[in-house]
CSV table of C-alpha atoms in Angstrom, one decimal:
chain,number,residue,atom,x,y,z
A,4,UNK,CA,77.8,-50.3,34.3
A,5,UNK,CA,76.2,-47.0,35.9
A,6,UNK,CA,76.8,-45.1,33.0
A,7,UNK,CA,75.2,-47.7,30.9
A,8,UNK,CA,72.1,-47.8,33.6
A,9,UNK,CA,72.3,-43.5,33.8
A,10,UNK,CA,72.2,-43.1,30.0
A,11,UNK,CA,70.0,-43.0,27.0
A,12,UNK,CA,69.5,-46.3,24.5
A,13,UNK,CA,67.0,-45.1,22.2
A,14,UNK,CA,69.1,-46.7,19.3
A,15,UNK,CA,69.1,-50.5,20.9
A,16,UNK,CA,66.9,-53.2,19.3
A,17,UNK,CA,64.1,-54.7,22.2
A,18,UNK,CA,66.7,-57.5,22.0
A,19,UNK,CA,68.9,-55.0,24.3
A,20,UNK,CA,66.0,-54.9,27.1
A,21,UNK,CA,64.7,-58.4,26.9
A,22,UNK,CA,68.4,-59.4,27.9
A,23,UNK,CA,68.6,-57.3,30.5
A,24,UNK,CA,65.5,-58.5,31.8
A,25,UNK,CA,65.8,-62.0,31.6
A,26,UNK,CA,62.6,-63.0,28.8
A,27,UNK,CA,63.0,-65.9,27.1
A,28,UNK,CA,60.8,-65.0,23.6
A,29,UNK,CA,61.8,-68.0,21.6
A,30,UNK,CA,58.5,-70.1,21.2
A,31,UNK,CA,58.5,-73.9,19.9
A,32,UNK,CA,57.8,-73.2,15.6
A,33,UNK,CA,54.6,-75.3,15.8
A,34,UNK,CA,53.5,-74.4,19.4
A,35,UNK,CA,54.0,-70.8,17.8
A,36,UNK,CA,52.0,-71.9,14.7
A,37,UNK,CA,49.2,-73.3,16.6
A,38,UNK,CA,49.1,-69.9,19.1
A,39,UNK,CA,48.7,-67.7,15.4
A,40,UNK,CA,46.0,-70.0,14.2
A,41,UNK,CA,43.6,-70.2,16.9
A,42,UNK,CA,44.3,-66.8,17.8
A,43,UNK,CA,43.8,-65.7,14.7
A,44,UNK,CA,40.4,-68.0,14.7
A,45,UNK,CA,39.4,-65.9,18.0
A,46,UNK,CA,40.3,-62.5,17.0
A,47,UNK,CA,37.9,-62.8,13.4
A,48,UNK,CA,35.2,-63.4,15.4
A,49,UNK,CA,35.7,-60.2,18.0
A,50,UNK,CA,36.0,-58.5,14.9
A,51,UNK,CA,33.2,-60.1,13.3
A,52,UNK,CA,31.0,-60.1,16.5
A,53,UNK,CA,31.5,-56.8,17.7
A,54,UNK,CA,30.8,-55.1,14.2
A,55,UNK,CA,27.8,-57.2,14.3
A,56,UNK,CA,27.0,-55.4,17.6
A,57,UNK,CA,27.7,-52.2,16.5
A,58,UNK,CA,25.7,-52.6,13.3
A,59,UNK,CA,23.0,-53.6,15.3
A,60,UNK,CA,22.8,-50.4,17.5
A,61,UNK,CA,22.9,-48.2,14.3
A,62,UNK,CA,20.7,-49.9,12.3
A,63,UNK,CA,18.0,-50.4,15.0
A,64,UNK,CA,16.0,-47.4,16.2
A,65,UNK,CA,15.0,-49.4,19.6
A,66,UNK,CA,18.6,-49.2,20.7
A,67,UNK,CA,18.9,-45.3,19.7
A,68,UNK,CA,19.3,-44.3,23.4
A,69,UNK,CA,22.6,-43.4,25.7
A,70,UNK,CA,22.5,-47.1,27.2
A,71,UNK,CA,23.2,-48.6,23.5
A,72,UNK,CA,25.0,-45.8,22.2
A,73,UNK,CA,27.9,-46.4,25.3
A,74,UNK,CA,27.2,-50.4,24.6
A,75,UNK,CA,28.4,-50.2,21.2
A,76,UNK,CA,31.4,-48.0,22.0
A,77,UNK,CA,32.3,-50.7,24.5
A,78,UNK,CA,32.0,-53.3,21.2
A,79,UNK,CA,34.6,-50.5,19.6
A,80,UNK,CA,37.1,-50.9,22.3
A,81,UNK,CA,37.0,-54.9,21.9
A,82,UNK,CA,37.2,-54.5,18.6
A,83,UNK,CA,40.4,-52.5,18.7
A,84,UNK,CA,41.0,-55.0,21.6
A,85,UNK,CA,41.3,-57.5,18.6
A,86,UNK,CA,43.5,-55.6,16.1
A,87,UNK,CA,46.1,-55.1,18.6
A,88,UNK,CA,45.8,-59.1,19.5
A,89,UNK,CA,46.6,-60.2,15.7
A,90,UNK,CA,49.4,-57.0,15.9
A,91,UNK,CA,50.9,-58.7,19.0
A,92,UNK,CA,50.6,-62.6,17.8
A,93,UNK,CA,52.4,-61.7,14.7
A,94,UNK,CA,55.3,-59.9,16.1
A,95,UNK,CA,55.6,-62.1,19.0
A,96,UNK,CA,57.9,-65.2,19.7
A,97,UNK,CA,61.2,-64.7,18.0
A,98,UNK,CA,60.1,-61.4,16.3
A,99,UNK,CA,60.0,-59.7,19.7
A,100,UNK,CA,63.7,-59.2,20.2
A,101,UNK,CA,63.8,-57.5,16.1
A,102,UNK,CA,61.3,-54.6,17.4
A,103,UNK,CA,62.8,-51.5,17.1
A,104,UNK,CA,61.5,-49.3,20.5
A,105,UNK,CA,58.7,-47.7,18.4
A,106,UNK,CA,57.2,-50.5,17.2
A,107,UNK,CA,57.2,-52.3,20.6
A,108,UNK,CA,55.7,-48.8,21.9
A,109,UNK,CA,53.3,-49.2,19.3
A,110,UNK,CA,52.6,-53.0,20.1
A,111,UNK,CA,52.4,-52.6,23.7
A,112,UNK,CA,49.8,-48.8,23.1
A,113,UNK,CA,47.4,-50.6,21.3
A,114,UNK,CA,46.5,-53.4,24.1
A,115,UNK,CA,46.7,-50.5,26.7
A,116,UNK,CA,44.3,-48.2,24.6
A,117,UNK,CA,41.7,-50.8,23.9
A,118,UNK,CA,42.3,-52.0,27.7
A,119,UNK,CA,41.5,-48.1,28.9
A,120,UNK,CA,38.6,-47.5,27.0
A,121,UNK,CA,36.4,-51.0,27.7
A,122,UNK,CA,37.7,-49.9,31.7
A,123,UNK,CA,36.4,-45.8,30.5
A,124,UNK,CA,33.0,-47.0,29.2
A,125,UNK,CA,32.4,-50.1,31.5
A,126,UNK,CA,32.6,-46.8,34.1
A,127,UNK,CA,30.6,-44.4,32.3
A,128,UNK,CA,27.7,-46.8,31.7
A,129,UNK,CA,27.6,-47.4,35.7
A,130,UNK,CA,27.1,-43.8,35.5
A,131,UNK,CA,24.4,-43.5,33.4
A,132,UNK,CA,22.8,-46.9,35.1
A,133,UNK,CA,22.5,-44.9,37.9
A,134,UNK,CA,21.2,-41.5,36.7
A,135,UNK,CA,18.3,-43.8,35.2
A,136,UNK,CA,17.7,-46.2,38.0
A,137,UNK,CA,17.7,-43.4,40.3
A,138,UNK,CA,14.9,-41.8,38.2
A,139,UNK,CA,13.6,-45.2,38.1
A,140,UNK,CA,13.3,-44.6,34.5
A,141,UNK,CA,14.5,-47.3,31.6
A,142,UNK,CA,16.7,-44.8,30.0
A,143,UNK,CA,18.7,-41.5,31.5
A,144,UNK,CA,17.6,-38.1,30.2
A,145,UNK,CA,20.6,-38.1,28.5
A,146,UNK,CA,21.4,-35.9,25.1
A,147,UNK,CA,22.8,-37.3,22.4
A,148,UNK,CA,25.3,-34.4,22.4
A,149,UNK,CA,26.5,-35.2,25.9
A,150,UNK,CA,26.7,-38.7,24.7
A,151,UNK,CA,29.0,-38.2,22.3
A,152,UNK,CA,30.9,-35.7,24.3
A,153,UNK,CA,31.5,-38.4,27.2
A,154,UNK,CA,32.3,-41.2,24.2
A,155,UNK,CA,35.1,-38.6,22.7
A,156,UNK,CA,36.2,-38.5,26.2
A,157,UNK,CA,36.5,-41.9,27.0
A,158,UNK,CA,38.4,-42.1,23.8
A,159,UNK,CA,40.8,-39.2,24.6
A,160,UNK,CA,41.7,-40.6,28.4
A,161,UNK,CA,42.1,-43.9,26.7
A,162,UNK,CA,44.6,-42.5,24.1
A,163,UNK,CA,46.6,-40.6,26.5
A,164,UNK,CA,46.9,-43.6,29.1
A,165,UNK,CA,48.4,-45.6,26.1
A,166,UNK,CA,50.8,-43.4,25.1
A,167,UNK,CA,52.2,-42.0,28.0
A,168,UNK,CA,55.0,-44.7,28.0
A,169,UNK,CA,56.3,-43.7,24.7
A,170,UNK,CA,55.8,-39.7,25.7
A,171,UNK,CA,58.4,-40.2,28.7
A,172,UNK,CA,57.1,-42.9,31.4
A,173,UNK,CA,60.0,-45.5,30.7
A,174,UNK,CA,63.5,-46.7,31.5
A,175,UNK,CA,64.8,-46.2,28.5
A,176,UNK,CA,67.4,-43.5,30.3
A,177,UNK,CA,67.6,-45.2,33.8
A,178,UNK,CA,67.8,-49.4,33.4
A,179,UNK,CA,67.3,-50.0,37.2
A,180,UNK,CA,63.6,-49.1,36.8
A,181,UNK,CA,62.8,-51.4,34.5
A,182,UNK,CA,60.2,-54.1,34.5
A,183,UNK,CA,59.9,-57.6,33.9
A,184,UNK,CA,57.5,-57.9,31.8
A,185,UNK,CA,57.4,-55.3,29.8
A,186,UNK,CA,61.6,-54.2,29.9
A,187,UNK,CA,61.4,-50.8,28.3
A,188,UNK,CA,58.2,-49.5,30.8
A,189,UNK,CA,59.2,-48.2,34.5
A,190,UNK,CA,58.0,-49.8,37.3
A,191,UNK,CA,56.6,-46.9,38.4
A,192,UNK,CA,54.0,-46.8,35.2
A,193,UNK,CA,53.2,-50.3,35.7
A,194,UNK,CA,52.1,-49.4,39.4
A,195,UNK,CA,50.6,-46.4,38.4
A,196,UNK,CA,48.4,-48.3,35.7
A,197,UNK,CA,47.3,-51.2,38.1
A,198,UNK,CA,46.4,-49.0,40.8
A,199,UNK,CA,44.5,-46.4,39.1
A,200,UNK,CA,42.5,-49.4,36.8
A,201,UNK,CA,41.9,-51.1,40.4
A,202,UNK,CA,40.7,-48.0,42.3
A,203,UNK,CA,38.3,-47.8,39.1
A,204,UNK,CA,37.0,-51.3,39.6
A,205,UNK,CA,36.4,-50.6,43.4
A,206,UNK,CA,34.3,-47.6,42.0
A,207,UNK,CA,32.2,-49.6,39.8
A,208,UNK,CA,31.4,-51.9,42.5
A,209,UNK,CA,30.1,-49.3,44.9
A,210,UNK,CA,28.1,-48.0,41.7
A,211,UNK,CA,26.4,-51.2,41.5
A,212,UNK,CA,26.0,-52.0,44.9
A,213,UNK,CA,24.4,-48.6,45.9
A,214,UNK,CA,21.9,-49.4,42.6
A,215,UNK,CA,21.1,-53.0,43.6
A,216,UNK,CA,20.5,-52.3,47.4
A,217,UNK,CA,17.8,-49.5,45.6
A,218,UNK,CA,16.3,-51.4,43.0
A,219,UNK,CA,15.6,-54.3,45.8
A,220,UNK,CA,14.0,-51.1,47.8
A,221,UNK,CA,11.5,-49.7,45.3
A,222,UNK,CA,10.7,-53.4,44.4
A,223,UNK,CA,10.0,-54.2,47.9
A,224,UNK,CA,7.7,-50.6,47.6
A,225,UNK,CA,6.0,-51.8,44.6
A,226,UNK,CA,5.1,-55.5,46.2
A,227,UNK,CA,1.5,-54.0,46.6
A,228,UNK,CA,0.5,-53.1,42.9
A,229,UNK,CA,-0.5,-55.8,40.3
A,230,UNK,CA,1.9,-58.0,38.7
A,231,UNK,CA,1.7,-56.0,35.5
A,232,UNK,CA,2.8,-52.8,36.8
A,233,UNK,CA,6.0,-54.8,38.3
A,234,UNK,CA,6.6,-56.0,35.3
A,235,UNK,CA,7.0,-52.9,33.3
A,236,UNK,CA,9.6,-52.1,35.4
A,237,UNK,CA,11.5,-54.5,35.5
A,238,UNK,CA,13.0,-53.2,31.8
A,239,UNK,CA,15.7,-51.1,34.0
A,240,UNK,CA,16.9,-53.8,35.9
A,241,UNK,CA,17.5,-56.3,32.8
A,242,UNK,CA,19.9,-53.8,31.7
A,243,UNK,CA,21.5,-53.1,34.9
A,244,UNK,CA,21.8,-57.3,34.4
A,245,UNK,CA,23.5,-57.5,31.6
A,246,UNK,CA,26.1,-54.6,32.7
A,247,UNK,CA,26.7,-56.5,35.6
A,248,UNK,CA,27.7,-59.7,33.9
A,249,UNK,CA,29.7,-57.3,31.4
A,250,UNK,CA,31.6,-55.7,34.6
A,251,UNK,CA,31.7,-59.4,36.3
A,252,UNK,CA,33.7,-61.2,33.5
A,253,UNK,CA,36.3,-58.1,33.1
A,254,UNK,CA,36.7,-58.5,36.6
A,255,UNK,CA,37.6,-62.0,36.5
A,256,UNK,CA,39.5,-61.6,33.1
A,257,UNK,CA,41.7,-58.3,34.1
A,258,UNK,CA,41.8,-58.4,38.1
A,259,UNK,CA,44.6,-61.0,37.7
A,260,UNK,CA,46.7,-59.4,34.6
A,261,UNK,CA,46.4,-56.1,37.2
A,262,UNK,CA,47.6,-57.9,40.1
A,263,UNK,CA,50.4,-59.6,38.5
A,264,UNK,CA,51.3,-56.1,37.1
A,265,UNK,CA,51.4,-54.5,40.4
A,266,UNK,CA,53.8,-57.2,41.9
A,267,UNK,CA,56.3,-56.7,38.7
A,268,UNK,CA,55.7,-53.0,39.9
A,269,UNK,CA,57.3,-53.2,43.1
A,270,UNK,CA,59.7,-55.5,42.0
A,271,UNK,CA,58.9,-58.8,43.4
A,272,UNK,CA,62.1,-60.8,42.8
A,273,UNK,CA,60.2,-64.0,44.9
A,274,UNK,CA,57.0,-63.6,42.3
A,275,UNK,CA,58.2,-65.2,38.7
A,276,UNK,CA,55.6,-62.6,36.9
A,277,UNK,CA,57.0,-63.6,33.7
A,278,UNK,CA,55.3,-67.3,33.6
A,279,UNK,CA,52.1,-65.5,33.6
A,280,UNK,CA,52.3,-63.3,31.1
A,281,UNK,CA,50.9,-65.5,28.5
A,282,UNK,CA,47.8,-66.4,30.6
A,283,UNK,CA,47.0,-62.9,31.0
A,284,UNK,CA,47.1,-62.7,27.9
A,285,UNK,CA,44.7,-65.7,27.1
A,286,UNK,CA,42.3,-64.0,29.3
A,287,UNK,CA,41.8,-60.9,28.0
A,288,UNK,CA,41.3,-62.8,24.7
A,289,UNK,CA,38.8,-64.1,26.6
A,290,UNK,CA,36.9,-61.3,28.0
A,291,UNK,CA,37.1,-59.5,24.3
A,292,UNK,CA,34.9,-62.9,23.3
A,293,UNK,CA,32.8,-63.1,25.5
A,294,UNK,CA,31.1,-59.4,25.8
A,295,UNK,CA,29.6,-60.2,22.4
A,296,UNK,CA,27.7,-63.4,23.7
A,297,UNK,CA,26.9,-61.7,26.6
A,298,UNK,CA,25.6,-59.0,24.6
A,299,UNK,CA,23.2,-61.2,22.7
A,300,UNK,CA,22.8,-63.9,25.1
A,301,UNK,CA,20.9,-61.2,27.8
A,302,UNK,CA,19.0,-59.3,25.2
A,303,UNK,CA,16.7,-60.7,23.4
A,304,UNK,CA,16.2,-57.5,21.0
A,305,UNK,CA,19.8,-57.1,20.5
A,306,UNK,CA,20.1,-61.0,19.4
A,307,UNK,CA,17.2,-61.2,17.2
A,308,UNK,CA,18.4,-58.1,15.6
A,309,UNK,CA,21.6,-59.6,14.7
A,310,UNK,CA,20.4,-62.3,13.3
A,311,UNK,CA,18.1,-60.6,11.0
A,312,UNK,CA,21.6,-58.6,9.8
A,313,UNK,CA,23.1,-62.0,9.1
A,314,UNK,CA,19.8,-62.6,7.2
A,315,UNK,CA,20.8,-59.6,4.7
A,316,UNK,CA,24.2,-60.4,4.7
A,317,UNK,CA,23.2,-64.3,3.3
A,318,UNK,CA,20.4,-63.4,1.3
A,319,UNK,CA,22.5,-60.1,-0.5
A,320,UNK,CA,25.4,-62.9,-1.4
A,321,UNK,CA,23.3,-64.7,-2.9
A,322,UNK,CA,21.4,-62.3,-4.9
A,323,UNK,CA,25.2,-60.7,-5.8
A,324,UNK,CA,26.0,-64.6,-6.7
A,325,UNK,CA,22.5,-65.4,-8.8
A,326,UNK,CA,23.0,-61.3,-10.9
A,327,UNK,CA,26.4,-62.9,-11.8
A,328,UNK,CA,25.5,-65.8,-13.0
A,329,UNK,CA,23.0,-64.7,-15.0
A,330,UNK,CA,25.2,-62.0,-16.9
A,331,UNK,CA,27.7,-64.8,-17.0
A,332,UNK,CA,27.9,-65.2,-21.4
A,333,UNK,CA,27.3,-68.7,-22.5
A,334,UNK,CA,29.3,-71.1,-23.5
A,335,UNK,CA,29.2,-71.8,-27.0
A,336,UNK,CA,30.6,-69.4,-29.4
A,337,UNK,CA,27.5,-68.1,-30.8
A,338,UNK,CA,25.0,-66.0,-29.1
A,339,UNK,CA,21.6,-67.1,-28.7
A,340,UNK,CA,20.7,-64.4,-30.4
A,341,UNK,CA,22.2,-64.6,-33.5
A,342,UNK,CA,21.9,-68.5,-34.0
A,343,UNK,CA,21.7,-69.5,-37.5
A,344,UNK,CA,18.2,-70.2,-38.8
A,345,UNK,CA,16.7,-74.0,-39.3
A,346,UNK,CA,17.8,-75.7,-42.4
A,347,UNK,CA,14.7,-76.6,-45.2
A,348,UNK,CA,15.4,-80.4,-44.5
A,349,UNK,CA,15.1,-79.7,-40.5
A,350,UNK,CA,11.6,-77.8,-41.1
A,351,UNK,CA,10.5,-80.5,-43.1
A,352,UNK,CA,11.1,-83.0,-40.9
A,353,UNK,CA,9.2,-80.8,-38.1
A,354,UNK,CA,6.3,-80.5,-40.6
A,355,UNK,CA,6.5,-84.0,-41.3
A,356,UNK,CA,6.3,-85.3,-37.2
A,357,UNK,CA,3.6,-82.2,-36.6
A,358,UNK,CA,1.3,-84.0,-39.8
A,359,UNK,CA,1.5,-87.0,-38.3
């Protein structure tokens, strides 16, 4: 049994680890049936939704600033968010245990990516919050090169955190580390990754907290001009608004998936982490859903503008449809064009009812 816990089992089937572990994967055929459908229901509209989002920031030169650029890269996390969702509902249930070790690495790297980058750009747009409310300005001063240099960062941390399992951070060569809920990643990882995304969060926070205590100061400072000059300032803190109910819903969704993580982490033989995996699951379904309504539900610009891209959409489909129904041929088997011409006894008749 030590040697078996001591050496390498890159050959087994996930069916190897999940036994070891204890998972039951087998799902009810029409509980799993119903999970597939309304997932799948869920994860066309993240996909959906957050293209609309993104389409919105390209195609809209109101939102050509840092603040929207780092919004839409946070739609391209949920939306990758939602690829590894219908990847993980259709190779869940009994499929789980018939994963070969890449393909769970593979399953289980996609939720972590799309999990480090909304986490990597939730951060970075505290950042640049702050550079802009500190300036008391509605945008930062911001290039569009270091904009894109911070997005290709964001994306690079986010790879990197997702594949470090399969790079080396498992138990595939020592069993006893293993977790619960995920049986081929160490424990180790699994604290690693909970503490690092909660110290993260508790950065955020501060962010936020040091902004709002000095927004409430320079509006306490500005009390004594007219109403309109108040009011044009305000623009900055409707963003800072919306970021914050962004922030405050993955808080809710992810704090708990984290926590539970954590306990399987130190290995919590009292805490049955494995009953919960599912609902962690349903909420960061959730959280994916939501940042699109909270997207267009907070900014009036940013809704309106998608619904005039829905406009397009309807009114292009319709065009496409009425071009293709008017090159459709007819159907009789002569063309108009070439119709035969009126009999003698027709045009007498037509004489004969014009005469009269």
């Amino acid at each position: 049994m030590a040697q078996e816990n001591s050496s390498c089992h890159y050959n087994e089937t996930m069916q190897f680890f999940y036994n070891r572990s204890g998972q039951r994967h087998s799902l009810d055929k029409s509980l799993l049936t119903l999970v597939q459908v309304v997932g799948s229901i869920f994860c066309v509209f993240i996909l959906v939704a957050n293209c609309m989002v993104i389409a919105a920031v390209i195609t809209n030169k109101r939102f050509h600033y840092p603040f929207y650029y780092l919004l839409a890269n946070l739609a391209a996390s949920d939306f990758l968010a939602g690829i590894a969702y219908v990847y993980l509902m259709f190779n869940t249930g009994d499929v789980s245990p018939t994963l070969t070790i890449s393909e769970y690495f593979l399953r289980q790297g996609l939720l972590d990516i799309s999990l480090s980058a909304s986490l990597a750009n939730l951060l970075v747009i505290a950042l640049e919050r702050y550079i802009s409310v500190m300036n008391w300005k509605v945008h930062s001063n911001l290039t569009k090169r270091r904009v894109t240099l911070l997005i290709i960062l964001v994306w690079s941390i986010s790879v990197f955190m997702g594949t470090v399992p399969s790079m080396g951070w498992n138990c595939i060569c020592n069993l006893d580390s293993c977790s619960q809920m995920a049986p081929i990643f160490s424990r180790s990882y699994l604290v690693f990754w909970s503490v690092s995304n909660m110290v993260i969060f508790v950065a955020m926070v501060a962010i936020y907290m040091r902004i709002y205590a000095y927004v409430k100061r320079k509006t306490t400072m500005l009390m004594s001009h007219t109403s309109s000059s108040i009011s044009r300032k305000r623009t900055p803190i409707k963003l800072i608004k919306t970021v914050m109910v962004v922030l405050g819903a993955f808080l809710i969704c992810w704090t708990p998936g984290l926590m539970v993580m954590l306990l399987d982490g130190v290995n919590c033989r009292t805490c049955d982490v494995k009953k919960l995996k599912s609902l962690m699951l349903l909420l960061a379904v959730a959280n994916s859903v939501m940042n699109p309504c909270i997207y267009s539900y907070k900014d009036e610009e940013m809704w309106t503008t998608i619904k005039n891209l829905m406009r397009c959409i309807g009114n292009g489909t319709r065009r496409q449809r009425s071009t293709r129904a008017n090159a459709r041929p007819l159907n009789s088997d002569q063309d108009p064009g070439t119709s035969p011409p009126a009999s003698d006894e027709m045009k007498s008749d037509d004489n004969q009812s014009l005469d009269s």
